[in-house]
Structure formats: C-alpha cells, structure tokens
mmCIF file of C-alpha atoms and ligand atoms in Angstrom:
data_model
loop_
_atom_site.group_PDB
_atom_site.id
_atom_site.type_symbol
_atom_site.label_atom_id
_atom_site.label_comp_id
_atom_site.label_asym_id
_atom_site.label_seq_id
_atom_site.Cartn_x
_atom_site.Cartn_y
_atom_site.Cartn_z
ATOM 1 C CA MET A 380 -3.126 -10.156 -43.433
ATOM 2 C CA SER A 381 -6.539 -10.790 -41.932
ATOM 3 C CA MET A 382 -7.742 -14.040 -40.459
ATOM 4 C CA ASN A 383 -10.944 -16.083 -40.471
ATOM 5 C CA LEU A 384 -11.773 -17.985 -37.331
ATOM 6 C CA HIS A 385 -14.345 -20.544 -36.208
ATOM 7 C CA LEU A 386 -15.774 -19.797 -32.846
ATOM 8 C CA ARG A 387 -17.616 -22.053 -30.374
ATOM 9 C CA ILE A 388 -19.230 -19.693 -27.918
ATOM 10 C CA TRP A 389 -21.264 -20.532 -24.811
ATOM 11 C CA ARG A 390 -24.783 -19.032 -25.107
ATOM 12 C CA GLN A 391 -27.194 -19.030 -22.185
ATOM 13 C CA LYS A 392 -30.246 -16.755 -21.965
ATOM 14 C CA ASN A 393 -30.169 -16.488 -18.177
ATOM 15 C CA SER A 394 -29.215 -18.241 -14.946
ATOM 16 C CA LYS A 395 -32.164 -20.668 -15.169
ATOM 17 C CA ALA A 396 -31.911 -21.538 -18.964
ATOM 18 C CA LYS A 397 -29.919 -24.456 -20.146
ATOM 19 C CA GLY A 398 -26.739 -23.149 -22.015
ATOM 20 C CA GLN A 399 -25.028 -24.552 -25.155
ATOM 21 C CA PHE A 400 -22.142 -23.938 -27.484
ATOM 22 C CA VAL A 401 -23.106 -22.054 -30.641
ATOM 23 C CA SER A 402 -20.787 -21.843 -33.676
ATOM 24 C CA TYR A 403 -19.935 -18.498 -35.340
ATOM 25 C CA GLU A 404 -17.599 -17.415 -38.036
ATOM 26 C CA ALA A 405 -15.250 -14.393 -37.271
ATOM 27 C CA LYS A 406 -14.310 -13.039 -40.585
ATOM 28 C CA ALA A 407 -11.552 -10.635 -41.759
ATOM 29 C CA ILE A 408 -10.059 -10.301 -38.191
ATOM 30 C CA SER A 409 -6.859 -8.278 -37.964
ATOM 31 C CA PRO A 410 -4.121 -9.950 -35.993
ATOM 32 C CA ASP A 411 -3.591 -6.600 -34.191
ATOM 33 C CA MET A 412 -7.110 -6.760 -32.599
ATOM 34 C CA SER A 413 -7.567 -7.735 -29.002
ATOM 35 C CA PHE A 414 -9.699 -10.738 -28.233
ATOM 36 C CA LEU A 415 -12.499 -8.529 -27.160
ATOM 37 C CA GLU A 416 -12.307 -6.398 -30.247
ATOM 38 C CA MET A 417 -12.729 -9.583 -32.238
ATOM 39 C CA LEU A 418 -15.858 -10.333 -30.238
ATOM 40 C CA ASP A 419 -17.002 -6.782 -30.857
ATOM 41 C CA VAL A 420 -16.751 -7.542 -34.676
ATOM 42 C CA VAL A 421 -18.741 -10.798 -34.335
ATOM 43 C CA ASN A 422 -21.409 -8.859 -32.300
ATOM 44 C CA GLU A 423 -21.691 -6.142 -34.954
ATOM 45 C CA ASP A 424 -22.266 -8.865 -37.572
ATOM 46 C CA LEU A 425 -24.942 -10.426 -35.302
ATOM 47 C CA ILE A 426 -26.649 -7.056 -34.700
ATOM 48 C CA SER A 427 -26.748 -6.325 -38.434
ATOM 49 C CA GLN A 428 -28.497 -9.636 -38.924
ATOM 50 C CA ASN A 429 -31.054 -8.793 -36.201
ATOM 51 C CA GLN A 430 -29.655 -11.437 -33.962
ATOM 52 C CA GLU A 431 -28.873 -11.161 -30.189
ATOM 53 C CA PRO A 432 -25.204 -10.158 -29.576
ATOM 54 C CA ILE A 433 -23.000 -12.305 -27.345
ATOM 55 C CA ALA A 434 -22.996 -10.897 -23.825
ATOM 56 C CA PHE A 435 -19.523 -10.608 -22.321
ATOM 57 C CA GLU A 436 -18.053 -8.315 -19.635
ATOM 58 C CA SER A 437 -15.289 -5.660 -20.116
ATOM 59 C CA ASP A 438 -14.449 -2.355 -18.675
ATOM 60 C CA CYS A 439 -10.961 -1.026 -18.763
ATOM 61 C CA ARG A 440 -9.679 -3.267 -21.664
ATOM 62 C CA GLU A 441 -6.202 -2.643 -20.363
ATOM 63 C CA GLY A 442 -5.666 -5.400 -17.850
ATOM 64 C CA ILE A 443 -6.561 -3.475 -14.675
ATOM 65 C CA CYS A 444 -10.167 -4.033 -13.824
ATOM 66 C CA GLY A 445 -10.614 -7.835 -13.983
ATOM 67 C CA ALA A 446 -13.976 -7.678 -15.743
ATOM 68 C CA CYS A 447 -13.076 -9.763 -18.880
ATOM 69 C CA SER A 448 -13.714 -13.152 -17.395
ATOM 70 C CA LEU A 449 -13.391 -15.569 -20.284
ATOM 71 C CA VAL A 450 -12.162 -19.198 -20.511
ATOM 72 C CA ILE A 451 -10.508 -19.394 -23.914
ATOM 73 C CA ASN A 452 -9.686 -22.886 -25.270
ATOM 74 C CA GLY A 453 -10.095 -24.235 -21.702
ATOM 75 C CA ILE A 454 -7.698 -21.716 -20.108
ATOM 76 C CA ALA A 455 -8.863 -18.757 -17.931
ATOM 77 C CA HIS A 456 -7.906 -15.622 -19.890
ATOM 78 C CA GLY A 457 -6.488 -17.739 -22.716
ATOM 79 C CA PRO A 458 -3.096 -19.046 -23.734
ATOM 80 C CA ASP A 459 -0.794 -16.157 -22.856
ATOM 81 C CA SER A 460 0.511 -16.222 -19.345
ATOM 82 C CA GLY A 461 0.291 -13.106 -17.165
ATOM 83 C CA THR A 462 -2.289 -11.617 -19.672
ATOM 84 C CA THR A 463 -5.978 -10.735 -19.250
ATOM 85 C CA ALA A 464 -8.335 -11.689 -22.083
ATOM 86 C CA CYS A 465 -8.658 -7.988 -22.940
ATOM 87 C CA GLN A 466 -4.864 -7.839 -23.532
ATOM 88 C CA LEU A 467 -4.722 -10.992 -25.551
ATOM 89 C CA HIS A 468 -4.126 -10.352 -29.249
ATOM 90 C CA MET A 469 -5.431 -12.168 -32.216
ATOM 91 C CA ARG A 470 -1.928 -12.656 -33.605
ATOM 92 C CA ARG A 471 -1.704 -15.391 -30.873
ATOM 93 C CA PHE A 472 -3.959 -17.504 -33.116
ATOM 94 C CA LYS A 473 -3.728 -18.832 -36.617
ATOM 95 C CA ASP A 474 -5.962 -18.263 -39.670
ATOM 96 C CA GLY A 475 -8.642 -21.071 -39.684
ATOM 97 C CA ASP A 476 -8.254 -21.848 -35.894
ATOM 98 C CA THR A 477 -11.276 -22.981 -33.950
ATOM 99 C CA ILE A 478 -11.612 -21.114 -30.618
ATOM 100 C CA THR A 479 -13.872 -22.253 -27.748
ATOM 101 C CA VAL A 480 -15.032 -19.454 -25.391
ATOM 102 C CA GLU A 481 -16.786 -20.170 -22.105
ATOM 103 C CA PRO A 482 -17.677 -18.249 -18.939
ATOM 104 C CA TRP A 483 -15.984 -18.795 -15.533
ATOM 105 C CA ARG A 484 -17.597 -21.917 -14.132
ATOM 106 C CA ALA A 485 -17.871 -22.118 -10.290
ATOM 107 C CA LYS A 486 -20.730 -22.627 -7.831
ATOM 108 C CA ALA A 487 -20.031 -19.228 -6.237
ATOM 109 C CA PHE A 488 -20.167 -17.482 -9.588
ATOM 110 C CA SER A 489 -23.710 -17.953 -10.832
ATOM 111 C CA PRO A 490 -24.267 -17.463 -14.576
ATOM 112 C CA ILE A 491 -26.066 -14.140 -15.648
ATOM 113 C CA LYS A 492 -26.026 -14.368 -19.450
ATOM 114 C CA ASP A 493 -23.792 -16.036 -22.105
ATOM 115 C CA LEU A 494 -20.246 -15.330 -20.898
ATOM 116 C CA VAL A 495 -21.154 -13.090 -18.002
ATOM 117 C CA VAL A 496 -21.213 -14.482 -14.423
ATOM 118 C CA ASP A 497 -22.066 -12.892 -11.059
ATOM 119 C CA ARG A 498 -18.688 -12.330 -9.250
ATOM 120 C CA SER A 499 -20.228 -10.253 -6.407
ATOM 121 C CA ALA A 500 -19.149 -12.944 -3.955
ATOM 122 C CA PHE A 501 -15.661 -11.412 -4.176
ATOM 123 C CA ASP A 502 -17.172 -8.058 -3.146
ATOM 124 C CA ARG A 503 -18.803 -9.606 -0.218
ATOM 125 C CA ILE A 504 -15.602 -11.146 0.898
ATOM 126 C CA MET A 505 -13.812 -7.780 0.698
ATOM 127 C CA GLN A 506 -16.723 -6.189 2.672
ATOM 128 C CA ALA A 507 -16.312 -8.867 5.345
ATOM 129 C CA GLY A 508 -12.628 -7.876 5.558
ATOM 130 C CA GLY A 509 -13.834 -4.458 6.815
ATOM 131 C CA PHE A 510 -11.989 -1.082 7.030
ATOM 132 C CA VAL A 511 -8.477 -0.123 7.834
ATOM 133 C CA SER A 512 -7.955 2.099 10.853
ATOM 134 C CA VAL A 513 -6.221 5.423 10.170
ATOM 135 C CA ASN A 514 -5.665 8.353 12.428
ATOM 136 C CA THR A 515 -7.485 11.490 11.425
ATOM 137 C CA GLY A 516 -5.574 14.568 10.469
ATOM 138 C CA SER A 517 -3.377 15.318 7.588
ATOM 139 C CA ALA A 518 -1.552 12.451 5.924
ATOM 140 C CA PRO A 519 1.778 11.646 7.486
ATOM 141 C CA ASP A 520 4.926 11.882 5.296
ATOM 142 C CA GLY A 521 5.539 8.590 3.644
ATOM 143 C CA ASN A 522 9.065 8.309 5.100
ATOM 144 C CA THR A 523 7.832 8.723 8.690
ATOM 145 C CA ILE A 524 6.255 5.219 8.458
ATOM 146 C CA PRO A 525 9.269 2.806 8.202
ATOM 147 C CA ILE A 526 8.402 -0.193 6.001
ATOM 148 C CA SER A 527 11.251 -2.471 4.887
ATOM 149 C CA LYS A 528 11.891 -2.987 1.232
ATOM 150 C CA VAL A 529 11.105 -6.736 1.567
ATOM 151 C CA HIS A 530 7.614 -6.021 3.163
ATOM 152 C CA ALA A 531 6.911 -3.270 0.702
ATOM 153 C CA ASP A 532 7.517 -5.551 -2.204
ATOM 154 C CA LEU A 533 5.544 -8.409 -0.709
ATOM 155 C CA ALA A 534 2.573 -6.058 -0.074
ATOM 156 C CA PHE A 535 2.819 -4.563 -3.599
ATOM 157 C CA ASP A 536 3.037 -7.925 -5.289
ATOM 158 C CA ALA A 537 -0.172 -9.110 -3.505
ATOM 159 C CA ALA A 538 -1.910 -5.689 -4.259
ATOM 160 C CA ALA A 539 -1.557 -6.367 -7.944
ATOM 161 C CA CYS A 540 -4.602 -8.759 -7.754
ATOM 162 C CA ILE A 541 -7.398 -7.347 -9.858
ATOM 163 C CA GLY A 542 -10.040 -9.738 -8.473
ATOM 164 C CA CYS A 543 -10.928 -11.191 -11.844
ATOM 165 C CA GLY A 544 -11.680 -14.639 -10.475
ATOM 166 C CA ALA A 545 -9.528 -16.632 -12.914
ATOM 167 C CA CYS A 546 -8.062 -18.409 -9.901
ATOM 168 C CA VAL A 547 -11.441 -19.708 -9.016
ATOM 169 C CA ALA A 548 -12.273 -20.598 -12.622
ATOM 170 C CA ALA A 549 -9.047 -22.619 -13.083
ATOM 171 C CA CYS A 550 -9.200 -24.495 -9.687
ATOM 172 C CA LYS A 551 -10.807 -27.889 -9.814
ATOM 173 C CA ASN A 552 -12.272 -27.089 -6.325
ATOM 174 C CA ALA A 553 -13.264 -23.474 -7.311
ATOM 175 C CA SER A 554 -11.191 -22.250 -4.412
ATOM 176 C CA ALA A 555 -10.793 -18.567 -3.848
ATOM 177 C CA MET A 556 -7.725 -18.872 -1.639
ATOM 178 C CA LEU A 557 -5.384 -17.055 -4.046
ATOM 179 C CA PHE A 558 -7.797 -14.025 -4.193
ATOM 180 C CA VAL A 559 -8.339 -13.960 -0.378
ATOM 181 C CA GLY A 560 -4.699 -14.612 0.224
ATOM 182 C CA ALA A 561 -3.663 -11.650 -1.918
ATOM 183 C CA LYS A 562 -6.174 -9.315 -0.175
ATOM 184 C CA VAL A 563 -4.932 -10.454 3.241
ATOM 185 C CA SER A 564 -1.286 -10.310 2.342
ATOM 186 C CA GLN A 565 -1.310 -6.821 0.862
ATOM 187 C CA LEU A 566 -2.343 -5.460 4.300
ATOM 188 C CA MET A 567 -0.520 -7.771 6.680
ATOM 189 C CA HIS A 568 2.843 -6.512 5.457
ATOM 190 C CA LEU A 569 2.004 -2.865 6.110
ATOM 191 C CA PRO A 570 1.686 -0.988 9.473
ATOM 192 C CA GLN A 571 -1.800 0.247 8.358
ATOM 193 C CA GLY A 572 -3.008 -3.346 8.228
ATOM 194 C CA GLN A 573 -2.074 -4.220 11.799
ATOM 195 C CA PRO A 574 -5.014 -3.001 13.984
ATOM 196 C CA GLU A 575 -7.676 -5.269 12.394
ATOM 197 C CA ARG A 576 -5.326 -7.977 11.264
ATOM 198 C CA GLN A 577 -6.869 -10.828 13.175
ATOM 199 C CA GLN A 578 -10.564 -9.976 12.705
ATOM 200 C CA ARG A 579 -9.887 -9.428 9.058
ATOM 201 C CA VAL A 580 -8.485 -12.777 8.129
ATOM 202 C CA GLN A 581 -11.150 -14.646 10.157
ATOM 203 C CA ALA A 582 -14.070 -12.692 8.764
ATOM 204 C CA MET A 583 -12.794 -13.090 5.147
ATOM 205 C CA ILE A 584 -12.233 -16.763 5.461
ATOM 206 C CA MET A 585 -15.638 -17.252 7.007
ATOM 207 C CA LYS A 586 -17.312 -15.326 4.207
ATOM 208 C CA MET A 587 -15.352 -17.203 1.597
ATOM 209 C CA ASP A 588 -16.623 -20.554 2.990
ATOM 210 C CA GLU A 589 -20.084 -19.174 3.334
ATOM 211 C CA GLU A 590 -20.248 -18.056 -0.407
ATOM 212 C CA GLY A 591 -19.485 -21.695 -1.505
ATOM 213 C CA PHE A 592 -15.940 -21.528 -2.663
ATOM 214 C CA GLY A 593 -13.935 -24.794 -2.290
ATOM 215 C CA SER A 594 -10.806 -25.741 -0.528
ATOM 216 C CA CYS A 595 -7.344 -25.450 -1.724
ATOM 217 C CA THR A 596 -5.605 -28.662 -2.498
ATOM 218 C CA ASN A 597 -2.264 -27.121 -3.748
ATOM 219 C CA THR A 598 -2.725 -27.958 -7.440
ATOM 220 C CA GLN A 599 -1.347 -24.316 -8.223
ATOM 221 C CA GLU A 600 -3.610 -23.905 -11.279
ATOM 222 C CA CYS A 601 -4.544 -20.580 -9.817
ATOM 223 C CA GLU A 602 -0.954 -19.218 -9.948
ATOM 224 C CA ALA A 603 -0.597 -20.574 -13.466
ATOM 225 C CA VAL A 604 -3.518 -18.594 -14.896
ATOM 226 C CA CYS A 605 -3.380 -15.476 -12.786
ATOM 227 C CA PRO A 606 -3.018 -12.563 -15.194
ATOM 228 C CA LYS A 607 -1.082 -10.572 -12.412
ATOM 229 C CA GLU A 608 1.119 -13.553 -11.642
ATOM 230 C CA ILE A 609 0.205 -13.677 -7.919
ATOM 231 C CA SER A 610 2.213 -16.371 -6.249
ATOM 232 C CA THR A 611 0.736 -19.085 -4.111
ATOM 233 C CA ARG A 612 2.942 -17.869 -1.314
ATOM 234 C CA VAL A 613 -0.031 -15.644 -0.428
ATOM 235 C CA ILE A 614 -1.973 -18.780 0.309
ATOM 236 C CA THR A 615 0.707 -19.978 2.674
ATOM 237 C CA GLU A 616 0.529 -16.567 4.278
ATOM 238 C CA LEU A 617 -3.256 -16.793 4.543
ATOM 239 C CA ASN A 618 -3.129 -20.152 6.199
ATOM 240 C CA ARG A 619 -0.503 -18.857 8.636
ATOM 241 C CA GLU A 620 -2.404 -15.720 9.407
ATOM 242 C CA PHE A 621 -5.633 -17.721 10.067
ATOM 243 C CA VAL A 622 -3.916 -20.097 12.463
ATOM 244 C CA ARG A 623 -2.241 -17.081 14.200
ATOM 245 C CA ALA A 624 -5.567 -15.354 14.560
ATOM 246 C CA GLN A 625 -7.177 -18.462 15.992
ATOM 247 C CA LEU A 626 -4.525 -18.850 18.614
HETATM 248 S S1 FES B 1053 -11.471 -5.437 -19.268
HETATM 249 FE FE1 FES B 1053 -10.405 -4.705 -17.502
HETATM 250 S S2 FES B 1053 -8.966 -6.354 -17.168
HETATM 251 FE FE2 FES B 1053 -9.822 -6.883 -19.045
#
C-alpha cells in the first residue's frame, strides 16, 4: 500500500541567499523506497512541472560514502540508529506524516544549495594528517606484522567512519572530535600508524580548530547519531594522544 506524505524541505538558492522551508506533497510513495528514492520521486514531479528540483547529495546509496547528509525530523540521518539517510526506508513513516528535511548546519559546513553543504573541511583535516610511512618493496605477509586482536578490533571499529559529518550536525558545538578521533584511532592501534603518530594528531587537531569546528563538551549526541556507531572512546583516545604528543 502506498503512502502520501507532507514534506517541509529547506530550500536555499546558494550560500548567500536566505533559505526557507517549502512544503511539498510526496504522493504514492512505496514503503519499500529509500528516503532518497522518495526525494527522487518528488524531484521528478517538480521537473515535470518545470520547477527547480531539490538539490541533495548522494553517491553510493548503500551506506558507505557518507554523502547523504540530511537532517530528518531534527535528527541527523533520521530516526533509525546506525543507519544513513540513503538506507532509511519509507516504511519507517506513516501515511499522512509530515517530514521536515534540513541540511547539516555548522559554521564549518557552509551551505551550497538546498540540502547540500560544503564538507571539504573534513578533507583538509585528513590532508593535514599526512601520509603513512611504508617500506618500499613487495607487501609483507599479513601474519609477519603481529597485531593483537584487541588492537585490530579497535582500529577496525574506528575505520568504519564514513566521514559523513552527522557528528558535527548533531553536536550543539558543531564539534568534529568524533570524526577526528576515529581517523586518529584507526592508525594509532596499528604498527603502520606509529612513525608519524605525534605529528598526525597535532596537525589534525590544529586544522580542526582552524576550520571553525567547536569543542567537545561530552554531550555524546555524536555517538547517538553516527550511522556507523563510532563510540566516543575515540574522543578519549584523541585527547590522550594529543596530550602524549605535546609531552
Ligand atoms: S549515499 Fe553513500 S552513504 Fe548515503
């Protein structure tokens, strides 16, 4: 059975223009559609009426690229925990529901158009982190580099971060500590991450501050909305790494 929904969507021509919510009707939506497929249907309707489609970002549509940055009913990536907006299904909503859709809002993520914001500050933090030293020659066998199961798991959990920015969007301070913590943690637990360990954490924190992200005040909203369920233990590790590097 299909659904009809009322949408309130943030429309903004460009970074300078004043944005506002505009109402739309999404008709005959299948509960099996993803949230982005529902927006596709609305856009097809708009295009058929010679109206400007709603700009929103997506790429993989399978929860791995982090492009689908939408705040749905006030929650980054919507109501399902551990789920990106592209993996959210319309069966999560009821026929006749009103759904409000907004972009990430943070000083460091400037608006581009409608629901699209500029998240390149994350790329610049990664660039500041620099490279990982490796010896040239053929790749060594995996089992010649001993890594304990505990450290392998900690590194792997942190490496699940897809850099979507939901942590920043959910934080009242627009802090990027969960993101930076994940990127630092994924390398600090591995032998390959050791040579540049101290420079990396200092450079990334410096860049994070320079880009205008706020400070962490332990509200843990970031962990609650993270579609990859990254734990705030990476923030603890980031703080510890930073102090260690300073010393
Ligand atoms: S579009 Fe890639 S994670 Fe949603």
